[in-house]
Short mmCIF file of C-alpha atoms in Angstrom, two decimals:
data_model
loop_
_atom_site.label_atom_id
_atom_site.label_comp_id
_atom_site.label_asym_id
_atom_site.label_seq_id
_atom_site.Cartn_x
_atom_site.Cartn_y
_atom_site.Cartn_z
CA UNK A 22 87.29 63.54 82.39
CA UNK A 23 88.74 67.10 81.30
CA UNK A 24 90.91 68.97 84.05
CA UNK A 25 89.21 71.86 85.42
CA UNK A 26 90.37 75.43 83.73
CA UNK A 27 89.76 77.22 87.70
CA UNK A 28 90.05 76.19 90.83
CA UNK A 29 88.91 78.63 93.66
CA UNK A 30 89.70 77.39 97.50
CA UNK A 31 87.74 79.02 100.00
CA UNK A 32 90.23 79.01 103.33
CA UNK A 33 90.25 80.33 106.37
CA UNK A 34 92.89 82.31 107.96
CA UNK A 35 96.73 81.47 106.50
CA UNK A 36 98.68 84.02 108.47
CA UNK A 37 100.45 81.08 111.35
CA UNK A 38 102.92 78.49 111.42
CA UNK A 39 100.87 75.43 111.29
CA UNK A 40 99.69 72.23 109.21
CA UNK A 41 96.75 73.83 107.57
CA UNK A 42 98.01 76.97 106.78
CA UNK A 43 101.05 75.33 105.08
CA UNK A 44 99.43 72.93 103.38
CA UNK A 45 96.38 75.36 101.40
CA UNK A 46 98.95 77.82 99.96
CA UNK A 47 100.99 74.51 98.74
CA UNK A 48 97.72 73.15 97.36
CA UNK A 49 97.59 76.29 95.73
CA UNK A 50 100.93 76.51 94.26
CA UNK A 51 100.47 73.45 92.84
CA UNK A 52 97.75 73.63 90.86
CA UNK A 53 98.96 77.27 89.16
CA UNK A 54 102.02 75.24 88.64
CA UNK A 55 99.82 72.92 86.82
CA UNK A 56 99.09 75.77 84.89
CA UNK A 57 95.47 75.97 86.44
CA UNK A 58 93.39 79.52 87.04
CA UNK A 59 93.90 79.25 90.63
CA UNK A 60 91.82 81.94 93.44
CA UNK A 61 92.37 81.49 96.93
CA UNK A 62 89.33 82.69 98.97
CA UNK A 63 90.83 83.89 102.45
CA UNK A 64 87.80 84.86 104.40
CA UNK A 65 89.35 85.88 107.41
CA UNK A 66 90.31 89.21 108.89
CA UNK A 67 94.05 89.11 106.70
CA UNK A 68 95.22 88.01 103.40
CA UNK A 69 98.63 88.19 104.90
CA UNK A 70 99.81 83.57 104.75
CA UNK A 71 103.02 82.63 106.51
CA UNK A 72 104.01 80.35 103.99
CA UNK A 73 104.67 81.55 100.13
CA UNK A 74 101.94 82.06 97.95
CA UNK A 75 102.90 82.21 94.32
CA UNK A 76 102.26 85.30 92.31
CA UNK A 77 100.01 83.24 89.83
CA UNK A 78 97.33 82.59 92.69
CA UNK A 79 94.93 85.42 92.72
CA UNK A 80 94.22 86.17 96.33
CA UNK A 81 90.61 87.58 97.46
CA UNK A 82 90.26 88.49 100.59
CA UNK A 83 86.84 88.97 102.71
CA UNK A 84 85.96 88.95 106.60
CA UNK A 85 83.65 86.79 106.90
CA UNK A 86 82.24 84.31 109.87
CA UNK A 87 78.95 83.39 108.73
CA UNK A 88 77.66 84.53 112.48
CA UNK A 89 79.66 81.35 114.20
CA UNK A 90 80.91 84.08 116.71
CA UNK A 91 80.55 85.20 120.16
CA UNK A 92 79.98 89.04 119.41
CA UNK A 93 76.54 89.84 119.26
CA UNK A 94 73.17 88.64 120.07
CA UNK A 95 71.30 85.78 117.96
CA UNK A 96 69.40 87.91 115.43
CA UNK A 97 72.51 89.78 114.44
CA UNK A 98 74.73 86.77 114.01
CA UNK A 99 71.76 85.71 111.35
CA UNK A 100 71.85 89.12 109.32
CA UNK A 101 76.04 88.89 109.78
CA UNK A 102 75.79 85.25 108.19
CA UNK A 103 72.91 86.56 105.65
CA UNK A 104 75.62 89.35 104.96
CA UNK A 105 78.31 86.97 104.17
CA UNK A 106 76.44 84.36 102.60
CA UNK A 107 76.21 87.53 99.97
CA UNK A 108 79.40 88.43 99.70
CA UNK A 109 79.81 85.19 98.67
CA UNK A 110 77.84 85.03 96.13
CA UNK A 111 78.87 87.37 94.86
CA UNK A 112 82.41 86.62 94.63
CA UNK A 113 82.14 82.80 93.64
CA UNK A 114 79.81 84.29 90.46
CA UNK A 115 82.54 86.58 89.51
CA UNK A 116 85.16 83.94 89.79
CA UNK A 117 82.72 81.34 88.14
CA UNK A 118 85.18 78.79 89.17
CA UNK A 119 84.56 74.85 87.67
CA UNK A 120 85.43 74.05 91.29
CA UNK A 121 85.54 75.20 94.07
CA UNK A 122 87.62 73.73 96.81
CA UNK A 123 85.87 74.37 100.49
CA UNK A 124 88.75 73.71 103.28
CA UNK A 125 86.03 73.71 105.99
CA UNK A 126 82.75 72.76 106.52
CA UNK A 127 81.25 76.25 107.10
CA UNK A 128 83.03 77.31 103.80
CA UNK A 129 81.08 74.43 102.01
CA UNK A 130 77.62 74.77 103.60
CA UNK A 131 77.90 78.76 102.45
CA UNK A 132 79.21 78.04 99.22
CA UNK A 133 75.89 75.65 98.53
CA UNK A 134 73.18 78.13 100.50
CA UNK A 135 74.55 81.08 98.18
CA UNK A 136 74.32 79.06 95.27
CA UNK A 137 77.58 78.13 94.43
CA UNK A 138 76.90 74.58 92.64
CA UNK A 139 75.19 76.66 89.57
CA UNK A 140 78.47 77.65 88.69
CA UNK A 141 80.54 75.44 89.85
CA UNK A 142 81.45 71.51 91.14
CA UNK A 143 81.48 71.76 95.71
CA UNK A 144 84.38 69.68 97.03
CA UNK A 145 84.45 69.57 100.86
CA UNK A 146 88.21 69.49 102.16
#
């Protein structure tokens, strides 16, 4: 089995103290350690992680909820998920990752409805 050439993580917010947020920039150090192509996805409202994030991780940043939010009424939280679902698309066809790394469930059900597994292997963190 060859390693993959890049990894892409699709995360969540990164900018608190706490057990997640440490442990997807360490991921992520890690593997550009390695010497992997490494992308972290934040899609949150801040690219901005409380724990270091080495300079060889490319950071992307995009807001983006997928419509699992309060604000709004139910036919606008489906054209804000539509919205996001192509965003992305469009940034996991740029990337063209061999895998992408999904650190929550949302993350991994978007990355598969905006066709994600064309270009890349899904893992669900």
């Amino acid at each position: 089995m060859t390693s993959p050439k890049h990894i892409a993580i699709l995360s969540s917010h990164l900018n608190l103290a706490g057990g997640y947020e440490r442990i997807i920039p360490f991921t992520a150090n890690l593997f550009a350690e390695k010497g992997i192509q490494t992308t972290l996805v934040i899609l949150g409202d801040t690219a901005e992680s409380f724990y270091p994030i080495d300079k060889k991780v490319h950071v992307i940043q995009k807001n983006a909820d997928f419509g699992i939010t309060q604000k709004g009424n139910p036919i606008s939280r489906k054209i804000k998920m539509l919205r996001d679902l192509l965003a992305l698309k469009k940034i996991l066809k740029v990337l063209h990752a061999d895998t992408v790394i999904c650190t929550e469930y949302p993350f991994a059900v978007g990355a598969i409805l905006c066709g994600g597994k064309k270009y890349s292997k899904i893992i669900s963190w």
